[in-house]
Coordinates of C-alpha atoms in Angstrom, one line a residue:
M2 CA 27.7 78.8 123.0
D3 CA 27.5 82.2 120.8
K4 CA 24.1 83.8 120.7
I5 CA 22.3 83.9 117.4
A6 CA 22.2 87.2 116.5
F7 CA 21.2 88.7 113.0
G8 CA 24.0 91.3 111.8
T9 CA 24.5 93.2 108.5
D10 CA 23.0 90.9 106.4
G11 CA 21.6 87.8 108.2
W12 CA 23.3 85.2 110.8
R13 CA 27.0 83.8 109.8
A14 CA 28.8 82.0 112.0
T15 CA 31.6 78.8 112.0
L16 CA 30.2 75.5 111.6
D17 CA 31.3 74.7 115.1
V18 CA 28.5 77.4 116.0
F19 CA 26.2 76.9 112.5
T20 CA 24.4 73.9 113.5
D21 CA 21.5 72.0 112.2
E22 CA 19.7 72.4 115.5
R23 CA 20.4 76.2 115.4
V24 CA 19.4 76.2 111.8
R25 CA 15.7 74.6 112.8
I26 CA 15.6 77.3 115.6
V27 CA 16.3 80.1 112.9
G28 CA 13.5 78.3 110.9
E29 CA 11.1 78.2 113.5
A30 CA 11.6 81.7 114.5
V31 CA 10.8 83.1 110.6
A32 CA 7.9 81.0 110.4
T33 CA 6.6 82.1 114.1
Y34 CA 7.3 85.8 112.5
L35 CA 5.3 85.2 109.1
E36 CA 2.5 83.5 111.0
E37 CA 1.9 86.8 113.1
E38 CA 2.1 88.9 110.5
G39 CA -0.4 87.0 108.6
Y40 CA 1.6 85.6 105.1
T41 CA 0.2 82.6 103.7
D42 CA 1.8 82.5 100.6
P43 CA 4.7 79.7 99.9
V44 CA 8.5 80.5 100.6
I45 CA 11.4 79.7 98.7
I46 CA 14.8 78.2 100.6
G47 CA 17.7 78.9 98.4
Y48 CA 21.6 77.3 99.5
D49 CA 25.1 78.2 98.2
A50 CA 27.6 75.9 96.9
R51 CA 29.0 74.9 100.2
E52 CA 29.1 71.1 101.2
T53 CA 26.7 71.7 104.3
S54 CA 24.5 74.4 102.7
P55 CA 21.7 71.6 100.8
G56 CA 21.4 69.7 104.3
F57 CA 21.0 73.1 105.9
A58 CA 18.4 74.1 103.3
E59 CA 16.0 70.8 104.0
S60 CA 16.2 71.4 107.2
L61 CA 14.7 74.9 106.8
A62 CA 12.6 73.7 104.5
E63 CA 11.1 71.0 107.0
I64 CA 10.4 73.7 109.5
M65 CA 8.8 76.1 107.0
A66 CA 6.3 73.3 105.8
G67 CA 6.1 71.7 109.3
H68 CA 4.3 75.3 109.8
G69 CA 2.0 74.7 106.8
F70 CA 3.7 76.9 104.2
D71 CA 4.3 75.6 100.8
V72 CA 8.0 75.6 100.0
L73 CA 10.1 75.9 96.9
L74 CA 13.4 74.1 97.2
P75 CA 15.6 74.8 94.2
E76 CA 17.2 71.9 92.3
R77 CA 20.6 73.6 93.0
D78 CA 22.9 76.1 94.4
C79 CA 22.0 79.6 93.4
P80 CA 22.8 83.0 93.4
T81 CA 21.2 85.1 96.1
P82 CA 19.9 87.5 94.0
V83 CA 17.9 85.0 91.8
I84 CA 16.3 83.4 94.9
A85 CA 15.7 87.3 95.8
Y86 CA 14.0 87.9 92.4
A87 CA 11.7 84.6 93.0
I88 CA 10.2 86.0 95.5
V89 CA 9.0 89.1 93.9
N90 CA 8.2 87.0 90.6
R91 CA 6.7 84.4 92.1
G92 CA 4.7 86.4 95.0
L93 CA 6.0 84.8 97.7
S94 CA 6.1 85.3 101.4
C95 CA 9.7 85.7 101.9
A96 CA 13.1 83.3 101.3
L97 CA 15.8 81.7 103.6
M98 CA 19.0 81.6 101.7
V99 CA 21.5 79.9 103.1
T100 CA 25.1 81.0 102.5
A101 CA 28.2 82.5 103.8
S102 CA 29.1 84.8 101.0
H103 CA 32.7 84.9 100.4
N104 CA 33.3 83.7 103.9
P105 CA 35.9 80.6 104.0
P106 CA 34.3 76.9 104.2
E107 CA 34.5 76.5 107.9
Y108 CA 31.5 79.2 107.7
N109 CA 27.5 79.4 107.0
G110 CA 25.0 81.3 106.8
V111 CA 21.4 82.3 106.7
K112 CA 20.0 85.2 105.4
F113 CA 16.0 86.2 105.5
I114 CA 14.9 87.7 102.5
P115 CA 11.3 89.5 103.0
E116 CA 8.2 89.8 100.1
D117 CA 9.9 92.8 98.3
G118 CA 13.3 91.0 97.6
A119 CA 15.1 93.6 99.7
P120 CA 17.5 93.0 102.6
A121 CA 15.6 92.8 105.7
L122 CA 15.7 96.0 107.9
P123 CA 16.3 95.7 111.5
E124 CA 12.9 95.9 112.6
R125 CA 12.0 92.6 110.7
T126 CA 15.2 90.7 111.7
E127 CA 14.6 91.7 115.4
K128 CA 11.2 90.0 115.8
I129 CA 12.7 87.3 114.3
V130 CA 15.2 87.0 116.9
D131 CA 12.9 87.6 119.6
N132 CA 11.1 84.5 118.3
L133 CA 13.7 82.2 118.5
A134 CA 13.0 79.0 120.1
E135 CA 12.9 75.2 119.5
P136 CA 10.8 73.4 116.7
D137 CA 7.0 73.3 117.3
L138 CA 5.4 71.6 114.3
L139 CA 1.6 70.9 112.8
P140 CA 0.9 66.9 112.9
E141 CA 2.7 65.8 109.7
E142 CA -0.9 65.8 107.6
E143 CA -1.2 69.2 108.2
W144 CA 2.6 70.4 106.4
G145 CA 2.7 72.3 103.6
E146 CA 4.3 70.8 100.1
I147 CA 7.9 71.0 99.3
T148 CA 8.6 71.3 95.6
E149 CA 11.6 71.6 93.6
I150 CA 12.0 74.2 91.1
D151 CA 14.5 76.1 89.0
P152 CA 14.5 79.4 89.6
I153 CA 17.3 80.6 86.9
P154 CA 15.8 81.0 83.4
D155 CA 12.7 83.4 85.2
H156 CA 16.1 85.6 86.4
A157 CA 18.0 85.5 83.5
E158 CA 14.9 86.6 81.1
H159 CA 14.1 89.4 83.4
A160 CA 18.2 90.4 83.5
T161 CA 17.9 90.4 79.8
D162 CA 14.6 92.7 78.9
L163 CA 16.2 94.7 81.8
V164 CA 19.5 95.4 80.2
G165 CA 19.0 94.8 76.5
A166 CA 22.6 94.0 76.1
D167 CA 24.5 92.7 73.1
L168 CA 27.8 91.4 73.5
S169 CA 28.6 90.0 70.1
D170 CA 31.9 91.2 69.5
L171 CA 33.0 91.1 73.3
T172 CA 35.3 88.4 74.8
I173 CA 34.6 88.3 78.5
V174 CA 36.8 85.8 81.3
Y175 CA 34.3 84.8 84.0
D176 CA 35.6 83.6 87.3
A177 CA 32.9 81.9 89.3
L178 CA 35.8 81.2 92.2
H179 CA 33.9 77.9 92.3
G180 CA 30.8 79.3 93.8
S181 CA 27.2 79.5 92.9
G182 CA 28.0 82.0 90.0
R183 CA 29.1 79.2 87.9
G184 CA 26.6 78.1 85.0
V185 CA 24.4 81.2 85.6
T186 CA 26.4 84.4 85.1
D187 CA 28.9 82.7 82.5
A188 CA 25.4 81.2 80.7
L189 CA 23.9 84.8 81.0
L190 CA 26.7 86.4 79.0
E191 CA 26.8 83.9 76.7
S192 CA 23.1 84.2 76.1
A193 CA 23.9 87.8 75.2
G194 CA 26.7 87.2 72.7
A195 CA 29.5 87.1 74.4
E196 CA 32.7 84.6 73.9
V197 CA 32.7 83.6 77.8
I198 CA 35.8 82.1 78.3
T199 CA 35.3 80.4 81.6
R200 CA 37.6 80.0 85.0
R201 CA 36.9 78.1 88.3
C202 CA 33.6 77.0 87.6
T203 CA 33.5 73.8 88.6
Q204 CA 31.9 73.2 92.2
D205 CA 33.9 72.7 94.8
P206 CA 32.9 73.3 98.2
D207 CA 36.5 73.9 99.8
F208 CA 36.6 76.6 97.2
G209 CA 40.0 75.6 95.4
G210 CA 41.6 75.9 99.3
G211 CA 40.8 79.4 99.6
E212 CA 37.7 81.5 100.1
P213 CA 35.3 82.8 97.4
E214 CA 36.2 86.6 97.9
P215 CA 36.7 88.5 94.8
S216 CA 39.8 90.1 96.4
P217 CA 42.5 91.7 94.5
S218 CA 45.0 89.3 95.3
N219 CA 42.2 86.5 94.5
L220 CA 41.8 88.2 90.9
Q221 CA 45.1 87.9 89.6
P222 CA 44.8 84.9 87.6
L223 CA 41.7 86.6 86.2
A224 CA 43.6 89.5 85.2
D225 CA 46.3 87.5 83.6
A226 CA 43.6 85.3 82.0
V227 CA 42.1 88.7 80.4
E228 CA 45.4 89.7 79.0
E229 CA 46.1 86.0 78.0
H230 CA 43.0 85.9 75.9
D231 CA 43.3 89.3 74.9
A232 CA 39.9 89.7 76.3
D233 CA 37.5 92.9 76.7
L234 CA 36.8 92.1 80.3
G235 CA 37.3 90.0 83.2
I236 CA 34.2 89.3 85.6
A237 CA 34.1 87.7 89.3
N238 CA 31.3 87.1 91.5
D239 CA 31.7 86.0 95.4
G240 CA 30.7 82.8 96.6
D241 CA 26.6 83.6 96.5
A242 CA 27.3 85.9 93.3
D243 CA 25.5 89.0 94.8
R244 CA 28.6 90.7 94.4
I245 CA 30.4 91.9 91.1
A246 CA 34.6 92.4 90.6
I247 CA 36.0 93.1 87.1
T248 CA 39.4 93.6 85.9
T249 CA 40.2 95.2 82.6
P250 CA 43.0 94.9 80.0
E251 CA 45.0 98.2 81.4
R252 CA 44.2 98.3 84.8
G253 CA 44.0 94.7 86.1
Y254 CA 42.1 94.8 88.7
L255 CA 39.0 97.7 88.4
D256 CA 38.1 99.3 92.1
E257 CA 34.8 99.0 92.6
N258 CA 34.4 102.5 93.2
L259 CA 35.5 103.3 89.7
F260 CA 33.1 100.6 88.4
F261 CA 30.3 102.2 90.3
A262 CA 31.5 105.2 88.6
A263 CA 31.2 104.0 85.1
V264 CA 28.0 102.0 85.3
Y265 CA 26.1 105.4 86.4
D266 CA 28.2 107.3 84.2
Y267 CA 27.0 104.8 81.4
L268 CA 23.5 104.7 83.0
L269 CA 23.1 108.6 83.0
E270 CA 23.6 108.7 79.2
S271 CA 19.9 107.4 78.4
D272 CA 18.0 108.0 81.8
S273 CA 18.3 110.2 84.9
G274 CA 17.9 109.6 88.4
P275 CA 20.1 110.3 91.7
A276 CA 22.4 107.6 93.1
V277 CA 22.2 106.0 96.2
R278 CA 26.2 104.9 98.0
S279 CA 27.3 103.7 101.3
V280 CA 29.1 106.1 103.8
S281 CA 32.6 104.0 102.6
T282 CA 31.8 104.7 99.0
T283 CA 33.6 107.2 96.7
F284 CA 32.5 110.6 96.4
L285 CA 33.4 110.4 92.4
I286 CA 29.6 109.4 92.2
D287 CA 28.7 112.6 93.7
R288 CA 30.8 114.8 91.5
I289 CA 29.2 112.4 88.4
A290 CA 25.5 113.3 90.0
E291 CA 26.4 116.9 90.4
A292 CA 27.8 117.2 86.7
N293 CA 24.4 115.7 85.6
G294 CA 22.2 118.1 87.7
E295 CA 21.3 114.3 90.3
E296 CA 21.5 114.3 93.5
V297 CA 23.3 111.7 95.8
V298 CA 21.6 109.7 98.7
E299 CA 24.4 108.7 101.2
V300 CA 23.5 105.8 104.0
P301 CA 25.4 103.3 106.3
V302 CA 27.3 100.6 105.4
G303 CA 24.6 97.4 104.7
F304 CA 23.0 96.7 101.2
K305 CA 19.7 97.2 103.4
W306 CA 20.1 100.9 103.5
V307 CA 21.0 101.4 100.3
G308 CA 18.2 99.2 99.3
K309 CA 15.5 101.5 101.6
A310 CA 17.4 104.4 100.0
M311 CA 16.6 103.3 96.5
G312 CA 13.0 102.9 97.1
D313 CA 12.5 106.1 99.0
S314 CA 14.4 108.3 96.1
D315 CA 13.7 106.4 92.9
A316 CA 17.3 106.0 92.5
L317 CA 18.9 105.2 88.9
I318 CA 21.4 102.6 90.8
G319 CA 22.5 102.0 94.1
G320 CA 25.6 100.5 95.6
E321 CA 28.6 100.0 97.7
E322 CA 32.5 99.9 97.4
S323 CA 32.1 96.5 98.2
G324 CA 30.8 95.5 94.6
G325 CA 27.1 95.2 95.7
F326 CA 25.1 96.8 93.4
S327 CA 21.3 97.1 92.0
I328 CA 19.6 99.5 89.4
R329 CA 16.1 100.8 88.8
G330 CA 13.6 98.4 87.8
H331 CA 15.1 95.5 89.6
I332 CA 15.1 93.9 92.9
R333 CA 16.4 96.3 95.8
E334 CA 18.9 93.8 96.3
K335 CA 22.6 93.4 95.4
D336 CA 23.4 91.2 92.0
G337 CA 26.5 90.0 90.9
V338 CA 24.8 88.3 88.0
L339 CA 22.6 91.3 86.5
M340 CA 25.5 93.7 87.0
A341 CA 27.4 90.7 84.9
L342 CA 25.7 91.4 82.0
L343 CA 25.3 95.1 82.4
A344 CA 29.4 95.8 82.9
G345 CA 29.4 93.8 79.3
A346 CA 26.6 96.2 78.2
V347 CA 29.1 99.4 79.4
T348 CA 32.3 97.2 77.9
A349 CA 30.4 97.0 74.2
E350 CA 29.4 100.8 74.3
K351 CA 33.1 101.9 75.0
P352 CA 35.8 100.1 76.8
L353 CA 35.5 100.6 80.7
D354 CA 39.2 101.6 80.8
E355 CA 38.7 104.5 78.3
R356 CA 35.6 105.7 80.2
V357 CA 36.9 105.8 83.9
D358 CA 40.1 107.7 82.2
A359 CA 37.3 110.1 81.0
L360 CA 35.7 110.1 84.3
L361 CA 38.8 110.5 86.3
E362 CA 40.5 113.3 83.8
E363 CA 36.9 115.3 83.8
H364 CA 36.5 115.0 87.7
G365 CA 40.0 114.6 89.2
E366 CA 41.6 110.8 90.3
I367 CA 40.5 109.2 93.2
H368 CA 42.3 106.5 95.1
A369 CA 40.4 104.4 97.7
S370 CA 41.3 101.8 100.2
K371 CA 40.8 100.2 103.6
R372 CA 42.4 98.6 106.4
S373 CA 41.3 96.2 109.5
V374 CA 42.2 96.6 112.9
D375 CA 41.4 93.8 115.5
C376 CA 38.5 94.5 118.1
P377 CA 36.2 92.4 119.8
D378 CA 32.3 92.6 119.2
S379 CA 32.1 93.4 122.8
E380 CA 34.3 96.2 122.3
K381 CA 33.2 98.0 119.5
E382 CA 30.5 100.3 121.1
R383 CA 33.0 101.1 124.1
V384 CA 35.8 102.0 121.5
L385 CA 33.9 103.8 119.2
D386 CA 32.7 106.1 122.4
D387 CA 36.2 106.6 123.2
L388 CA 36.7 107.8 119.5
E389 CA 34.4 110.3 119.7
D390 CA 36.5 112.3 122.3
H391 CA 39.7 111.9 120.3
I392 CA 38.4 113.3 117.1
P393 CA 41.3 115.5 115.7
E394 CA 41.5 118.6 114.7
S395 CA 43.5 117.7 111.2
V396 CA 44.5 114.1 109.4
A397 CA 47.8 114.3 107.7
G398 CA 48.1 118.5 107.6
S399 CA 44.7 118.8 106.3
A400 CA 41.8 120.7 108.7
V401 CA 38.5 118.3 109.6
A402 CA 36.0 120.4 107.8
N403 CA 33.1 117.9 109.1
T404 CA 32.6 115.0 110.8
V405 CA 30.1 113.0 109.7
T406 CA 28.5 110.3 112.4
L407 CA 26.1 108.2 109.9
D408 CA 27.6 105.1 110.5
G409 CA 31.1 105.7 112.7
F410 CA 32.7 108.8 112.2
K411 CA 33.7 110.0 108.3
L412 CA 36.5 112.6 109.2
L413 CA 35.5 115.2 105.8
L414 CA 39.1 117.2 105.1
E415 CA 39.2 120.3 103.8
D416 CA 41.8 119.3 100.7
G417 CA 38.5 116.8 99.7
S418 CA 39.7 113.8 101.0
W419 CA 38.1 112.0 103.9
L420 CA 38.9 109.3 106.7
L421 CA 36.0 106.6 107.9
I422 CA 36.9 104.9 111.1
R423 CA 33.4 102.4 111.6
P424 CA 32.7 98.9 113.2
S425 CA 32.2 95.5 110.6
G426 CA 29.0 93.9 110.6
T427 CA 30.5 90.4 110.1
E428 CA 33.6 90.4 111.6
P429 CA 35.5 91.3 114.7
K430 CA 37.3 94.4 113.5
L431 CA 37.3 98.4 113.0
R432 CA 37.5 99.5 109.1
V433 CA 39.2 102.3 108.1
Y434 CA 38.5 103.8 105.0
G435 CA 40.1 106.4 103.1
E436 CA 39.8 108.6 99.8
A437 CA 42.2 111.2 98.7
G438 CA 43.6 112.6 95.0
S439 CA 46.9 110.3 95.3
D440 CA 47.6 106.8 96.2
E441 CA 50.9 108.2 98.6
R442 CA 48.1 110.6 100.1
L443 CA 45.3 107.9 101.0
Q444 CA 48.3 105.8 102.6
T445 CA 48.9 108.8 105.0
L446 CA 45.4 109.1 105.7
L447 CA 45.1 105.4 106.4
D448 CA 48.3 105.3 108.4
E449 CA 46.9 108.2 110.9
G450 CA 43.2 106.4 111.0
V451 CA 44.9 103.4 112.1
D452 CA 47.2 105.3 114.7
L453 CA 44.2 107.2 116.2
V454 CA 42.1 104.1 116.7
E455 CA 44.6 101.4 117.8
P456 CA 45.2 102.7 121.0
L457 CA 41.7 102.6 122.2
V458 CA 41.1 98.9 121.3

């Protein structure tokens, strides 16, 4: 059987591997870690909208209580950021969040979130993995108490205070993709005054026969609904609502890179500070920062690195091209619920399409995308080692000016475009990312990137 391993964001697997027995082993490892490190405060166990998630959460709660910890268990499935905020808001030891995020229904997973509400860094998750063992619980009379709570109102109040949005003139279409954002993100937008039209906001453990991934193809119905209702904005969350995707009246699906740029530009109108972005995220952020006398911190892919750098640099915003963002004054965990409210605030001040048009006019066009190449996890390190010996002198007719090895190999080209090849942290694939000034140029870059890596797999 496959080993339990914490990847980019916790342990995630198909249900033939992600079993109750093994979930309890993870709970045992976390409880042991907390005991070793001297934590005594309660813990919270959250879960998403998957059919199996409440049962796994109850098993984890039992293990934690069986080690003497008081446990808070939400009354319903909740977004991951709501659970992460509850840790800080209530002074808890940690959270365990049962979710497979955007993966299809045959998956589940568990995230460990430490006391600061930010994603756990490897030094912590490695200690947890080292503690994996069969449960060894206290006598029942020494168990902690399990209490049901509703953590959603506290998060909503904090988000409202932080963003301060008046959305009374906006019509927004919200698409939960049958995930845990339903009744949470839409309710937050309504509380700020928006007229909200909902799509896929019923609970469906099969996610309508698809997966709760806010990809362009999955959100065409949202874009159509924005047009149909003459709405100002379309907003979607992934399955556990830690990521956001946007559709606009003019563009339809709005590239997350452009959304990141628009939000940073908006925040800089009334505040200052650097931005943190992953190595796979647009250089448009750098251009906006430079125009405002600010810095940009580049980090490896994975919000744990974004969160760490946000704390180190007191960043105004941090984000990734995959749709995960957070801002100063909030927990350093990606939050698609908070960002939905912020997207509304940006739009209320100026339509997103107008703001993006102005940014591209000032800083130049950007086109970004990625492709995947199948590669077994066991082969990823070997392929990257081989790739180091095959870095070309030029790509698509432009010389390689520099190679960044922060996370895989990022080739910076003399014409300002770039190509990145790195291993996926969640799937048996290599990712090929690119950014250029035109779509035609981008596709050529991606073609050459795939051609470069495929023979090595």
